[in-house]
Short mmCIF file of C-alpha atoms in Angstrom, two decimals:
data_model
loop_
_atom_site.label_atom_id
_atom_site.label_comp_id
_atom_site.label_asym_id
_atom_site.label_seq_id
_atom_site.Cartn_x
_atom_site.Cartn_y
_atom_site.Cartn_z
CA MET A 1 94.87 121.64 111.52
CA THR A 2 97.62 118.45 111.19
CA LEU A 3 97.80 115.80 114.18
CA SER A 4 100.93 114.51 115.08
CA ALA A 5 102.29 110.66 116.69
CA ALA A 6 102.44 113.25 119.98
CA ASP A 7 98.93 114.50 119.46
CA GLY A 8 97.68 110.68 118.80
CA ASN A 9 99.10 109.13 122.10
CA ALA A 10 97.75 112.21 124.20
CA ILE A 11 94.31 110.84 122.40
CA LEU A 12 95.30 107.50 123.38
CA LYS A 13 96.35 108.53 127.20
CA GLU A 14 93.57 111.15 127.42
CA ASN A 15 90.10 109.61 126.62
CA PHE A 16 90.04 105.36 126.83
CA ALA A 17 89.53 102.60 129.23
CA PRO A 18 92.38 101.88 131.81
CA TRP A 19 92.16 98.15 129.39
CA VAL A 20 92.84 99.42 126.43
CA GLN A 21 95.18 101.73 127.62
CA ASP A 22 96.40 97.67 129.33
CA LEU A 23 97.62 97.02 125.78
CA GLY A 24 100.43 98.87 125.42
CA LEU A 25 98.65 100.40 122.29
CA VAL A 26 101.72 102.87 120.47
CA VAL A 27 100.84 105.46 117.79
CA GLU A 28 103.46 105.61 115.80
CA GLU A 29 102.14 107.69 112.54
CA VAL A 30 99.71 109.48 112.21
CA GLY A 31 98.23 111.74 108.27
CA ASP A 32 95.95 113.43 107.21
CA ARG A 33 93.38 110.46 107.22
CA VAL A 34 94.99 107.67 108.59
CA ALA A 35 96.57 106.56 111.52
CA VAL A 36 99.61 103.37 112.79
CA LEU A 37 99.13 102.45 115.63
CA ARG A 38 101.64 99.39 117.06
CA LEU A 39 100.37 97.10 119.81
CA PRO A 40 103.40 95.45 121.06
CA TRP A 41 103.28 91.07 121.51
CA SER A 42 102.83 90.37 124.74
CA PRO A 43 102.28 87.30 126.15
CA ARG A 44 99.03 87.68 128.46
CA LEU A 45 97.06 88.73 124.77
CA ALA A 46 97.75 85.61 123.85
CA ARG A 47 94.96 83.18 124.46
CA GLU A 48 95.92 78.98 124.48
CA GLY A 49 98.27 77.65 121.19
CA GLY A 50 100.38 81.33 122.57
CA SER A 51 98.12 83.32 119.15
CA LEU A 52 97.57 86.88 119.41
CA SER A 53 93.67 87.25 121.10
CA GLY A 54 91.10 88.42 118.60
CA GLN A 55 90.09 90.05 120.53
CA ALA A 56 92.98 92.53 121.56
CA LEU A 57 93.42 92.89 117.26
CA MET A 58 89.67 93.72 117.71
CA ALA A 59 90.53 96.16 120.37
CA ALA A 60 93.39 97.56 118.07
CA ALA A 61 91.71 98.11 115.41
CA ASP A 62 88.67 100.38 116.92
CA THR A 63 91.28 102.28 119.14
CA ALA A 64 93.18 102.88 115.55
CA THR A 65 90.49 103.86 113.85
CA VAL A 66 88.99 107.00 116.99
CA ILE A 67 93.06 108.56 115.69
CA ALA A 68 92.14 107.85 112.38
CA VAL A 69 89.17 109.98 112.94
CA SER A 70 91.20 112.71 115.11
CA ALA A 71 93.12 112.56 112.17
CA ALA A 72 90.57 113.41 109.98
CA ARG A 73 88.98 116.25 112.40
CA GLY A 74 92.17 117.98 112.98
CA ALA A 75 91.33 116.54 117.00
CA TYR A 76 89.37 114.35 118.86
CA VAL A 77 85.45 115.39 118.95
CA PRO A 78 83.75 112.90 121.35
CA MET A 79 82.61 109.25 119.13
CA THR A 80 80.98 105.63 120.11
CA THR A 81 81.49 103.20 117.59
CA VAL A 82 78.67 101.92 115.95
CA GLN A 83 79.61 98.64 113.48
CA GLN A 84 82.51 97.24 113.55
CA SER A 85 83.58 93.59 111.49
CA SER A 86 86.89 91.47 111.34
CA THR A 87 88.43 88.97 109.41
CA PHE A 88 90.95 86.95 110.91
CA GLN A 89 94.03 86.04 108.53
CA ARG A 90 96.18 83.99 109.98
CA PRO A 91 97.37 83.45 114.03
CA VAL A 92 100.15 85.53 115.16
CA VAL A 93 102.76 84.97 117.34
CA ASP A 94 106.14 86.75 118.75
CA ALA A 95 105.65 89.52 116.69
CA ASP A 96 104.55 93.26 117.32
CA VAL A 97 100.91 94.35 115.17
CA VAL A 98 101.69 97.12 112.66
CA VAL A 99 97.32 98.89 112.94
CA THR A 100 96.82 100.68 110.33
CA ALA A 101 93.21 102.35 109.98
CA ARG A 102 91.92 104.92 106.56
CA ILE A 103 89.27 106.37 106.67
CA THR A 104 87.29 106.08 104.16
CA LYS A 105 83.96 108.43 104.57
CA ILE A 106 83.37 111.00 106.99
CA GLY A 107 80.79 112.92 107.39
CA ARG A 108 79.39 115.08 109.56
CA THR A 109 78.14 112.76 111.77
CA LEU A 110 79.38 109.50 110.94
CA ALA A 111 83.16 107.96 109.80
CA PHE A 112 83.64 105.00 108.33
CA ALA A 113 87.52 103.04 108.51
CA ASP A 114 88.50 100.19 106.85
CA VAL A 115 91.81 98.86 109.48
CA GLU A 116 95.19 96.25 108.60
CA LEU A 117 96.07 94.52 110.79
CA ALA A 118 100.28 93.15 109.95
CA ALA A 119 102.26 91.49 111.61
CA GLY A 120 106.08 89.85 110.24
CA GLY A 121 104.91 91.60 106.77
CA ALA A 122 102.18 89.63 105.94
CA VAL A 123 98.38 91.05 106.63
CA ALA A 124 97.05 88.73 110.01
CA ALA A 125 93.61 90.64 110.15
CA HIS A 126 91.05 93.31 107.94
CA ALA A 127 88.47 95.88 110.19
CA THR A 128 85.92 98.15 108.23
CA THR A 129 84.34 100.45 111.82
CA VAL A 130 82.26 102.78 111.36
CA TYR A 131 81.73 106.01 113.88
CA ALA A 132 79.21 107.81 114.85
CA LEU A 133 80.58 111.02 115.96
CA LEU A 134 78.80 113.24 118.79
CA GLY A 135 80.80 116.16 118.91
CA GLN A 136 82.44 119.24 117.01
CA PRO A 137 87.03 119.72 117.71
CA ALA A 138 86.51 121.99 120.70
CA SER A 139 90.44 123.21 119.58
CA PRO A 140 92.98 121.47 118.39
CA ASN A 141 95.43 119.70 120.46
CA LYS A 142 93.55 118.90 123.08
CA GLY A 143 91.26 115.90 124.18
CA GLY A 144 88.35 114.91 125.06
CA SER A 145 85.66 114.31 128.21
CA ARG A 146 87.57 111.82 130.14
CA GLY A 147 87.37 108.81 130.90
CA SER A 148 85.11 108.09 127.35
CA SER A 149 85.96 104.59 125.86
CA GLY A 150 86.99 106.29 122.70
CA GLY A 151 84.94 103.77 121.73
#
């Protein structure tokens, strides 16, 4: 079953910690093996000098991977981050970040993703992620267990 952006936003609301939800991430698009989220600019997420913090960018990449894995599996399942590697290529100031997570390989127990974070049409950061899949989809439009971190 293909997930919609609304399904992705429901997964975000039902399965992520309150501090992740406080980032204001919005799922804009979901495809077979891809998820596109928007991280809205907020001065609360900026560090000294006024640029968006790397922690916010890494959390956005991690979260986008969960939505992309869910899209590839047809539903949310409990999962956890095994590895994330991030590179920061330019600062983001006063701009939303479009986060595009693409699944490069998915198996029974592991999923791999490539994540691009762009602002103003230019790549600001890049991440690769590996996730351990801890369960099987229960039903196509249901979230997983409430209170899991999602990553």
